[in-house]
Every structure is written in structure tokens, then in C-alpha cells.
Amino acid sequence: MVNSIMPRTFFYRQKLSHWKVFTWIVAAFLVNHLSAFSQSHGGATRIYTDYDGFWTSATGAINPVQPDDSHHLLGFTWQGTVYSTGVNDSQMTLEGVSYSPQVYQAFPVRNVQAKSSGTYIGLGQIYDGVNDGISSPPPFSVPPNLSGFLTDGLQGLDYGTGVANVAAGNVIFDFSGIIDPLQIGDGIPDILVTQFANPSGTLDEIFLTDASGNQVGNSLTINHNGIAVLGQWIADFYELNGNSAAFTNESRDLRLWVADLESFGINMGNYETVRSLRYRLNGSSDLAFAAYKVGVFDIVAANNDEGITTMEEPVVLDVLENDLPEGLLDPTYLTILAHPANGSLSVDTNTGTISYTPNPEFFGMDQFTYEICGAGGLQCDEALVTIEVQQIFLPVDLLNFSGTVHQGKGIALKWATAFEKNSWYYQIQSSTDGKNWVVQGEVEGAGFSSKTTTYRHFLPLSGDGNVFFRLRQVDQDGKTTYSEVWAANFERTQPRELKVYPNPSDRELWLDGGDSCEEEIRIYDLFGREKTNLIKCVTDAPCLNRLEIDRLPQGIYIGIRGEEFFRFEKN
């Protein structure tokens, strides 16, 4: 048997070949890793919004249509992948866009400061309802809450509202921590920052901190001029006093910067200490919002709500339904920060619902603000609720309502309608003070009528002085409305003193009887200042004056009619 020996040169060549392969593998890993890290933040290349239903624009393919009102970010493209924001994924699907479904929410924000001059409220140019101009009053309260413009709209992602030229300093976005460290470095952007006007060459800085404000990981600088323009919008830039605008109906660029947490140097060793995001502005930054990917941060985010009801009809609002994250919200911390001006509220801390009841006879828009916190009440956010109270128009057109006094016999009432639909009956009510009403009878309605219908009803009543009458119309659905009040004057059996009612009052005041019926009426406040010009006096019957006092400020007033004095309270 002959033993064969492998040549030494072949062994060395084989060993060198294995070393080359290993080196190439390591090099490829490092290149890919460093490339991924270097690309973990930067500018998006396309955005999708809900302007006019659906709108998209991209670097190199700028849409010639420029949004001029509120519009919300539906999605964006980063490194070739489209990510949705969860605002309206069904619309993205309907438009045939393939996307990675995500949910983004605007950061709750505090200490947004204005400069001494040059800070503006940026709004889509028809946001205020005025084309090529500004509205009066402005479409926001004065002084404005700047933070509200960075969190308004669906999930706070309104690209058509924001603050331009925020003062230099730190804008602080708070949260309780990072709850899913496995999403660090997954390639999906965790943080979005918008820019919607003309950036300067000065760099902004963004970084994460612990609970004491100490930086965790590394900071990143944002050069907005180095971020590609995605599209343009048309805006008005209001002065903070709301009385004027620095610019109206002008076009501005839209940009979007995105970042993965990995780019901040956040890893498994330090993520547990992170408690806030700090955005150090240079004094010329223009923010619509800064947002985060839901599920990464432990953040309570309350979103604005809207509701609709009708006059005097309660409505129950599930205000927490669109607040995030659902599992963190604690209804026991649901509180009211600002009550509505024209209604009352009832909070159910078991279900997290709020019941709103409009004040009697009120219709129009009403608002209130609530706050919700997470477990333990450590982190909270607030939201605005807007209620539309719709006026009830019953299907009866009442033309007139009056009567005739037959002394010693009673009152003959008469009224007419132009048309009726679904009417049931008319209830006749009377009052001797204009405040407390008594039912005197009912008359069946026509039900359905397209021509003038006249009604008559006789009441065998007697009285002394003035007696008031009104109709309560009821339709077949149970809805009701009231006619104007008509006053009947019975002959007096004996002189009566001057009566003033209802007192106090917020709208009308009646002067009944007295000895100076035909004399001029004058009104004074307790400082002796005449306020007669703020009231309107109507004589409804002899010795019966109706004063319309709704323009008077709240307070105590003295009235003079001839030689008679009276005192009343406006509430």
C-alpha cells in the first residue's frame, strides 16, 4: 500500500481561500449594518393626505394641486416602502396603494413658545372660510394656545394647521417610556417631524432624555433645507393677535423627516430610561406636528371629538373611543377641564362616556375640554369636544295667534297655520305672571294640510288685569314647540300695584299695572349710569310693558316709570 501525501502548497491555498470568504462575509455584514444605520433617519420621498378625498405628491413628481385647507397625513414613503398612518387605511386601499399598515399619533406637546415678534399661526388659506384674505373674528381664540395647533385633527396629523417660526428653545414631548424595545432598529420609522414653510439654514436638534431631562443616547441634527420637498400648499399666516396676517394666499413647501429609534443610539441597554423627546428649535422652524408610532412609546394621546344633537336632547359621547392607547387609558381619571357655555355634562368614570344636555332653547355650536390619564394618573392628555345642537323645525307654520276678551264671559282665542305635516294637537296654556303656566285645554291638529287652516277656541275665564296665553304645538312624533305669548287685558276691579316679573330674568321683563302706565321708562345701574339705550320697551296692552333686557350686563338695576320706581336683577 502506497501512502500519498497532499502537497503543502495546496493546504496553504485552501486555508487562504477560507480566510478570504470569512473576510468578505464580515465586510459585507459591516457595510450592510453601517448602511442601515446611516439610513435610519432622513427625508420621506412621498406623502399621501386626505385633501379633497385623496392627494399625493412626491420628490420629482410634485403634484400641481396645492392643498388650501386642513388635510391629514394618510401615509408616506421611506426607503421604497409606503407606511400608512392609520388615519384612513381604507382610502389608501381604495386608491390602489400597497402599504405597510401602521398607526401614528401626534406627540402631546408642552412649552411651545412664541417669539417677541414673527411667530405665526399657519392655516390653509380657506380654513377660515375666506378666500384670499382673513376672517374676523379669527378661527381661533386669542391669545392662541400654540400647542393645540400641533395636535389638532385626526390623530393630531393635520398637515394644514401649525405654528411658523416657533421661538428658539426646547419643545418637550412627554411620555412614560418605551414599551416595545423589539421595534428599535426594525427599519420602520418611529418618529415623524413636519416642516411646512420656509426653513432657514440653521440646524434643529432632536434627542431623547430621561425623567430629569438628561440626554439618553445621541442627538440628531435636522437640516430642513437638505430634506427634499414633497409638495406645496397654500396658506395664510395669522399674527397671534388674530387681527392681521403677515402673509395670505401664499404657497409654501411641505417636507417630512423620519427616524428610527436606533438612529438616536437607543438600544436594549438604555431604552428603559427614556421619558421624553426634546426638539431644540433654532427660532425659524415651522411645525404642523411631530408624531410617533403607536405601540413604541407609552403615551396617552387624547384626540378631539365631535357630536350632534337637537335642541334640549341629551347625547352620550364615547370620548375615549379614538384616544390611544386603548389598554393604557383609565376612565377613573376622566375629568372636565373646561365646561360648555350652553349645556351641562355628566361624566361616567366606569364607561368613560360623557353625557351632554343642551340648555333649554339653545341651538348652535358648543364646546368643552376633558382630560384623560393612564393607569396611576402619571401621564395625561386633553382634548376638545365640539357639539352641534341643531334647531328643531317642526312641520307646522304658525301664521298668527291672538284672542278677544269678552268681559264677564271669557276669552275667544284664534290662530292660523299656513301648512301642517304630521301635527297632532295644540295645547292652550295660560299664566298670570309669564312664568308659571297652566293647561287650559287642547285642540286637535289638522295632521296634514297644504292650505291655511284656522282654529278657534273659547275659554270661559275671567281675570283681573293681564293674563298671558300661549300654544304648545305637539306633532305625532312627540316633538313640541311654543308659539309667541299673547296677553289678554281684563278690566280691573280695583287698582293694582306695579308688578315686575319674572325677576330675576335674562331676556324679558314685564311691568304690569301701576299708576304711570303711559310714562317713559328709564333704566340705571347701581352707579347711577343710565342704561336705557340697552333695552327695548314694547307695550303689549294698556299698563303692560315688555322690556327686552338681553343686552344688559348681569347685575342689579333701578327702573323709573313716571313717579314709580322698580328694582330688578339681570342674570
XYZ file of C-alpha atoms in Angstrom:
571
model
C 0.000 0.000 0.000
C 1.395 3.295 -1.062
C 0.763 6.313 1.160
C 0.118 9.584 -0.681
C 0.929 12.977 0.871
C -1.044 16.155 -0.013
C 1.239 18.885 -1.247
C 1.842 21.674 1.351
C 1.155 24.388 -1.197
C -2.420 23.132 -1.743
C -3.093 23.239 2.015
C -1.976 26.858 2.296
C -4.013 27.838 -0.773
C -7.143 26.234 0.690
C -6.591 27.910 4.061
C -6.178 31.303 2.396
C -9.373 30.769 0.379
C -11.394 30.141 3.587
C -9.938 33.289 5.158
C -10.978 35.384 2.134
C -14.529 34.085 2.306
C -14.764 34.860 6.029
C -13.348 38.346 5.436
C -15.853 39.034 2.685
C -18.738 37.904 4.916
C -17.654 40.146 7.790
C -17.106 43.068 5.447
C -20.495 42.604 3.867
C -22.164 42.470 7.306
C -20.421 45.641 8.463
C -21.217 47.510 5.269
C -24.842 46.500 5.387
C -25.134 47.292 9.107
C -23.485 50.686 8.800
C -25.527 51.450 5.691
C -28.743 50.576 7.501
C -27.736 52.732 10.483
C -26.818 55.667 8.268
C -30.180 55.369 6.542
C -32.269 55.124 9.734
C -33.293 58.791 9.501
C -33.863 61.334 6.751
C -36.487 62.764 4.436
C -39.527 60.878 3.174
C -39.890 60.745 -0.617
C -43.711 60.809 -0.956
C -46.717 61.751 1.161
C -50.397 60.860 0.942
C -53.117 63.035 2.534
C -56.930 63.250 2.541
C -57.111 66.663 0.844
C -60.188 66.616 -1.400
C -60.558 62.918 -0.516
C -57.120 61.763 -1.640
C -53.967 63.656 -2.580
C -50.374 62.548 -3.116
C -47.159 64.286 -4.075
C -43.539 63.190 -4.228
C -39.974 64.250 -4.766
C -39.517 64.539 -8.508
C -43.273 64.256 -9.077
C -44.698 67.359 -7.376
C -48.488 67.480 -7.580
C -49.594 70.765 -9.238
C -52.689 70.779 -6.981
C -51.831 72.630 -3.768
C -53.964 71.923 -0.656
C -55.552 75.073 0.810
C -57.394 73.662 3.840
C -56.991 71.064 6.571
C -55.703 67.726 5.313
C -54.400 64.756 7.275
C -51.376 62.572 6.631
C -52.600 59.168 5.398
C -49.181 57.698 4.611
C -45.621 58.304 3.433
C -42.835 56.573 1.532
C -39.484 55.874 3.182
C -36.710 53.828 1.547
C -39.126 52.490 -1.065
C -41.803 51.294 1.385
C -45.149 53.023 1.895
C -46.253 53.244 5.535
C -49.840 54.162 6.419
C -50.666 56.288 9.464
C -53.970 54.638 10.393
C -55.986 57.803 9.718
C -57.838 56.207 6.792
C -56.246 52.979 5.587
C -59.389 52.063 3.656
C -58.914 55.125 1.435
C -55.328 54.069 0.708
C -56.601 50.621 -0.246
C -59.365 52.113 -2.390
C -56.768 54.144 -4.294
C -54.754 51.016 -5.002
C -51.780 51.897 -2.777
C -49.820 48.958 -1.326
C -48.626 49.838 2.161
C -47.325 48.582 5.477
C -50.148 49.306 7.964
C -49.015 51.389 10.928
C -50.635 53.822 13.362
C -49.083 57.225 14.089
C -50.237 59.835 16.594
C -49.071 63.396 17.254
C -46.958 63.758 20.377
C -48.623 65.561 23.299
C -46.644 68.792 23.465
C -45.860 71.436 26.047
C -43.948 74.741 26.257
C -44.411 75.893 22.706
C -43.234 79.498 22.928
C -43.760 82.413 20.577
C -41.036 84.880 19.680
C -41.487 88.534 20.634
C -42.500 89.015 17.008
C -42.554 86.900 13.875
C -44.348 83.792 15.174
C -47.448 82.991 13.121
C -50.394 80.603 13.036
C -50.244 78.792 9.688
C -53.611 77.707 8.272
C -54.806 76.503 4.888
C -55.896 79.698 3.147
C -59.621 78.780 3.119
C -59.552 77.215 6.609
C -61.158 80.410 7.925
C -63.815 80.421 5.194
C -62.319 83.466 3.461
C -60.648 83.154 0.070
C -57.537 85.332 -0.367
C -57.961 87.070 2.984
C -58.547 86.512 6.693
C -61.708 86.238 8.758
C -62.966 88.474 11.545
C -63.083 87.143 14.167
C -60.154 84.770 13.523
C -60.779 80.996 13.510
C -59.030 80.592 16.890
C -59.237 82.087 20.368
C -56.951 84.967 21.300
C -54.382 84.575 22.754
C -53.982 81.262 20.910
C -52.900 78.011 22.514
C -49.947 77.206 20.248
C -49.737 73.589 21.412
C -53.244 72.965 20.093
C -52.159 73.629 16.508
C -49.575 70.821 16.772
C -52.076 68.198 17.949
C -55.323 69.030 16.109
C -57.131 66.945 13.519
C -57.440 63.176 13.173
C -54.800 61.577 15.420
C -53.258 65.063 15.539
C -51.927 64.649 11.979
C -53.370 67.777 10.337
C -50.845 68.997 7.765
C -52.910 72.151 7.137
C -52.504 73.790 10.554
C -49.415 74.602 12.570
C -47.051 77.195 14.002
C -44.428 79.010 11.952
C -41.228 80.452 13.463
C -41.527 78.835 16.879
C -39.215 80.549 19.376
C -35.744 79.058 19.813
C -35.609 76.545 22.655
C -36.757 73.059 23.544
C -40.204 71.819 22.636
C -40.860 68.927 25.012
C -42.887 65.843 24.082
C -43.581 63.728 27.176
C -44.323 60.021 27.562
C -43.936 57.318 30.216
C -41.346 55.228 28.407
C -40.564 52.876 25.521
C -42.820 49.853 25.834
C -41.613 47.692 22.926
C -37.820 47.631 22.558
C -38.103 44.981 19.830
C -39.210 47.739 17.449
C -35.864 49.528 17.835
C -33.935 49.092 14.595
C -36.769 47.343 12.733
C -36.457 49.791 9.827
C -39.908 51.271 10.373
C -39.808 54.984 11.285
C -40.743 55.624 14.927
C -40.718 59.446 14.827
C -42.039 61.913 12.214
C -41.311 65.662 12.105
C -43.024 68.025 9.651
C -41.879 71.285 8.071
C -44.481 73.378 6.226
C -42.995 76.803 5.428
C -39.617 78.355 4.565
C -36.815 76.814 6.648
C -33.594 78.636 7.433
C -30.089 77.231 7.111
C -29.757 76.904 10.900
C -29.969 73.313 12.107
C -32.570 71.961 14.525
C -31.563 69.301 17.043
C -33.642 66.376 18.294
C -32.815 63.956 21.104
C -34.319 61.750 23.814
C -33.970 62.317 27.580
C -34.598 60.633 30.890
C -37.077 61.874 33.505
C -34.597 64.548 34.680
C -34.010 65.914 31.189
C -30.609 64.275 30.726
C -29.859 63.146 27.187
C -30.052 59.411 26.522
C -28.101 58.131 23.512
C -27.060 60.657 20.868
C -28.740 63.679 19.331
C -29.529 64.213 15.663
C -29.479 67.434 13.696
C -32.130 68.270 11.105
C -31.235 70.442 8.145
C -34.639 71.119 6.627
C -33.034 72.699 3.569
C -31.352 69.352 2.963
C -34.654 67.469 3.020
C -36.349 67.041 -0.338
C -39.538 68.996 -0.989
C -42.563 66.703 -1.266
C -45.179 69.204 -2.427
C -46.648 72.658 -1.842
C -49.705 74.028 -0.054
C -51.386 77.460 0.007
C -51.581 79.140 3.399
C -52.453 82.205 5.443
C -50.078 83.088 8.266
C -52.001 84.882 11.025
C -50.445 87.207 13.546
C -51.032 85.903 17.073
C -53.474 88.741 17.821
C -55.755 87.393 15.096
C -56.354 90.873 13.671
C -53.991 90.662 10.733
C -51.810 88.309 8.731
C -48.176 88.529 7.697
C -48.900 86.534 4.535
C -52.126 85.469 2.831
C -52.804 83.052 -0.002
C -49.116 82.144 -0.435
C -47.511 78.877 -1.490
C -45.112 77.064 0.853
C -43.130 73.788 0.673
C -44.002 70.582 2.533
C -41.298 68.309 3.974
C -41.297 65.241 6.248
C -38.343 63.966 8.306
C -38.476 60.446 9.752
C -36.277 58.446 12.124
C -35.950 55.028 13.713
C -35.109 54.963 17.441
C -31.861 53.210 16.531
C -30.537 56.414 14.992
C -30.685 58.089 18.439
C -28.368 55.452 19.904
C -31.246 53.799 21.750
C -30.671 50.124 22.489
C -31.534 47.333 24.928
C -29.148 48.817 27.464
C -30.670 52.309 27.771
C -34.228 52.261 26.412
C -35.796 51.853 29.880
C -34.588 55.312 30.976
C -36.181 57.250 28.088
C -39.049 59.535 29.182
C -39.287 62.424 26.684
C -38.355 63.702 23.245
C -36.764 67.155 23.026
C -36.866 69.168 19.825
C -34.362 72.027 20.095
C -35.551 74.663 17.642
C -33.447 77.384 16.056
C -36.182 80.052 16.034
C -37.374 79.647 12.449
C -38.876 76.142 12.434
C -42.372 75.590 11.089
C -44.211 72.619 12.599
C -47.556 71.102 11.667
C -46.962 68.197 14.076
C -44.372 65.785 15.424
C -45.655 62.210 15.639
C -44.706 58.793 16.963
C -45.534 55.211 16.003
C -48.196 53.903 18.362
C -47.020 50.841 20.260
C -43.434 52.001 20.661
C -43.928 54.665 23.324
C -46.082 54.520 26.435
C -48.088 57.666 25.655
C -51.639 58.739 26.451
C -52.974 60.712 23.498
C -56.458 62.278 23.617
C -57.971 63.203 20.257
C -60.627 65.852 19.612
C -64.232 64.703 19.261
C -67.420 65.939 17.605
C -71.081 65.252 18.359
C -74.522 66.201 17.051
C -77.819 66.508 18.881
C -81.031 68.530 18.714
C -82.464 71.177 20.993
C -82.854 70.002 24.618
C -81.928 66.428 23.581
C -79.098 64.750 25.582
C -76.328 62.954 23.706
C -73.860 60.395 25.114
C -70.319 60.725 23.766
C -67.749 57.925 23.905
C -64.864 60.394 24.001
C -62.241 57.714 24.714
C -63.081 55.686 21.602
C -60.467 57.479 19.459
C -57.921 58.030 22.263
C -54.735 55.987 22.479
C -53.536 53.519 23.581
C -56.768 51.748 24.486
C -55.178 49.416 27.029
C -53.497 52.231 28.948
C -56.474 54.594 29.416
C -58.054 54.700 32.882
C -61.660 56.056 32.853
C -61.490 56.841 36.572
C -59.205 59.748 35.645
C -61.676 61.201 33.113
C -62.288 64.819 34.210
C -63.665 68.040 32.720
C -61.168 70.901 32.369
C -63.484 73.466 30.717
C -67.267 73.204 30.860
C -69.591 74.062 27.954
C -71.107 77.541 27.844
C -74.554 76.362 26.752
C -75.102 72.946 28.297
C -74.447 70.598 31.196
C -72.291 67.457 31.484
C -72.402 64.152 33.305
C -69.250 62.005 33.407
C -69.410 58.207 33.756
C -65.999 57.123 35.055
C -66.950 53.456 34.679
C -67.620 53.526 30.937
C -65.544 56.584 30.014
C -68.527 58.326 28.441
C -69.753 61.906 28.837
C -73.405 62.924 28.536
C -74.096 66.433 27.220
C -77.502 68.155 27.605
C -78.098 71.495 25.821
C -79.604 74.352 27.803
C -83.305 74.998 27.110
C -83.928 76.748 23.756
C -80.202 76.741 22.831
C -79.067 75.757 19.351
C -75.694 76.286 17.668
C -72.124 75.201 18.485
C -70.903 74.392 21.990
C -67.552 73.077 23.261
C -65.887 71.583 26.322
C -62.450 70.171 27.178
C -61.741 66.912 29.001
C -58.600 65.223 30.334
C -57.818 61.508 30.405
C -54.873 59.803 32.117
C -53.183 56.436 32.013
C -53.025 53.964 34.849
C -51.946 55.676 38.043
C -52.555 59.127 36.570
C -48.859 59.578 35.753
C -49.340 60.734 32.168
C -52.377 62.623 30.859
C -53.616 64.455 27.793
C -56.569 66.699 26.999
C -58.907 67.066 24.027
C -61.600 69.431 22.780
C -65.170 68.234 22.166
C -67.378 70.233 19.782
C -71.151 69.722 19.867
C -73.548 70.891 17.165
C -77.005 71.457 18.622
C -79.406 71.538 15.712
C -82.524 73.692 15.744
C -85.808 71.812 15.599
C -88.078 72.867 12.781
C -91.462 71.320 13.419
C -93.651 70.676 10.391
C -96.156 73.440 11.288
C -96.013 77.019 10.009
C -97.949 79.126 12.550
C -99.139 82.377 10.955
C -100.675 84.119 13.967
C -102.088 83.678 17.456
C -104.382 86.158 19.228
C -107.715 86.474 21.024
C -110.601 88.667 22.079
C -111.666 89.409 25.653
C -115.424 89.168 26.336
C -115.841 90.816 29.726
C -117.652 88.602 32.165
C -117.704 85.704 29.708
C -114.204 84.645 28.751
C -111.535 84.629 26.025
C -112.054 83.750 22.352
C -108.703 82.510 21.008
C -107.858 82.292 17.323
C -104.808 81.074 15.394
C -103.944 80.019 11.848
C -101.328 77.844 10.130
C -100.023 78.092 6.554
C -99.430 74.339 6.305
C -99.165 71.318 8.584
C -97.442 67.983 8.322
C -97.745 65.307 10.968
C -99.343 67.696 13.517
C -101.171 66.087 16.473
C -102.713 68.687 18.777
C -102.418 72.201 20.221
C -102.293 72.658 23.976
C -103.550 76.016 25.287
C -101.693 77.374 28.319
C -102.269 80.464 30.471
C -100.235 82.359 33.076
C -100.740 85.381 35.321
C -97.015 86.052 35.788
C -95.431 84.908 32.490
C -93.502 82.234 34.366
C -95.870 79.601 35.735
C -98.176 78.081 33.110
C -101.467 76.193 33.448
C -103.028 73.950 30.777
C -106.479 75.241 29.824
C -107.398 72.831 27.037
C -106.394 71.021 23.857
C -107.418 71.301 20.219
C -106.803 68.527 17.680
C -104.453 69.437 14.825
C -105.165 69.042 11.112
C -102.472 66.376 10.723
C -101.643 67.110 7.083
C -102.674 70.316 5.307
C -101.165 72.360 2.481
C -103.573 75.291 2.830
C -104.328 77.854 5.526
C -106.085 76.278 8.497
C -107.850 78.453 11.081
C -108.526 77.352 14.669
C -110.859 78.888 17.274
C -111.287 78.023 20.913
C -113.304 79.727 23.663
C -112.187 79.672 27.299
C -114.760 80.684 29.938
C -112.223 82.585 32.013
C -112.380 85.796 33.995
C -109.482 87.753 35.387
C -108.157 90.947 36.837
C -105.634 92.795 34.683
C -103.400 90.874 32.290
C -103.480 87.131 31.613
C -100.944 85.554 29.236
C -101.664 82.802 26.717
C -99.501 80.591 24.503
C -99.834 77.456 22.361
C -97.817 74.299 22.783
C -97.843 72.500 19.436
C -97.200 68.739 19.540
C -96.574 66.605 16.448
C -97.223 62.872 16.111
C -93.582 62.066 16.925
C -93.972 63.774 20.300
C -91.818 66.776 19.392
C -93.048 70.153 20.627
C -92.647 73.863 20.080
C -94.272 77.002 21.528
C -95.998 79.986 19.976
C -95.342 83.588 20.860
C -97.069 84.776 24.052
C -100.295 86.793 23.691
C -101.529 88.960 26.569
C -105.233 89.485 27.327
C -106.280 92.515 29.361
C -109.251 92.151 31.670
C -110.860 95.214 33.221
C -109.560 95.780 36.711
C -111.959 95.581 39.596
C -109.648 97.624 41.786
C -106.340 99.492 41.431
C -103.280 97.287 41.319
C -99.730 97.963 42.296
C -96.896 97.787 39.781
C -95.726 94.169 39.351
C -92.329 93.288 37.879
C -91.784 89.719 36.671
C -90.060 87.393 36.153
C -87.393 88.744 38.482
C -84.542 87.930 38.091
C -84.600 87.462 34.302
C -82.131 87.035 31.458
C -84.273 88.050 28.461
C -87.607 89.733 29.133
C -89.120 91.711 31.990
C -92.830 92.549 32.292
C -94.208 95.673 34.013
C -97.838 95.041 34.886
C -100.156 97.714 36.337
C -99.174 100.808 38.282
C -100.250 104.434 38.079
C -97.835 105.723 35.414
C -98.649 103.391 32.550
C -98.003 105.906 29.774
C -94.811 107.439 31.165
C -91.328 106.950 29.704
C -89.238 104.163 31.230
C -85.589 104.754 32.159
C -83.047 102.227 33.447
C -79.965 102.894 35.661
C -77.270 100.678 37.135
C -76.266 100.919 40.813
C -73.600 103.513 39.934
C -76.243 105.861 38.573
C -75.274 105.340 34.934
C -78.210 105.323 32.548
C -78.569 102.092 30.536
C -81.884 102.833 28.824
C -80.233 102.580 25.412
C -79.534 98.885 26.041
C -83.196 97.889 26.429
C -86.232 97.833 24.169
C -89.688 98.614 25.515
C -92.816 97.179 23.900
C -96.358 97.998 25.070
C -98.387 94.825 24.602
C -101.557 96.093 26.289
C -102.671 99.043 28.454
C -100.485 99.172 31.564
C -98.476 96.213 30.335
C -94.899 96.863 29.219
C -92.457 94.225 27.999
C -88.778 95.133 28.422
C -86.212 93.264 26.300
C -83.141 93.262 28.575
C -80.874 90.650 26.945
C -78.262 93.324 26.041
C -77.823 94.421 29.668
C -74.790 93.029 31.515
C -75.524 90.881 34.551
C -76.297 92.883 37.680
C -78.855 94.857 39.707
C -80.740 97.764 38.052
C -83.163 100.521 39.063
C -86.050 101.417 36.754
C -88.110 104.618 36.747
C -91.533 104.983 35.125
C -93.092 108.373 35.899
C -93.097 108.582 39.689
C -92.769 104.819 40.140
C -89.517 103.036 40.936
C -88.772 99.356 40.491
C -85.733 97.160 41.003
C -84.730 94.054 39.054
C -81.823 91.677 38.520
C -80.413 90.663 35.124
C -78.850 87.180 35.276
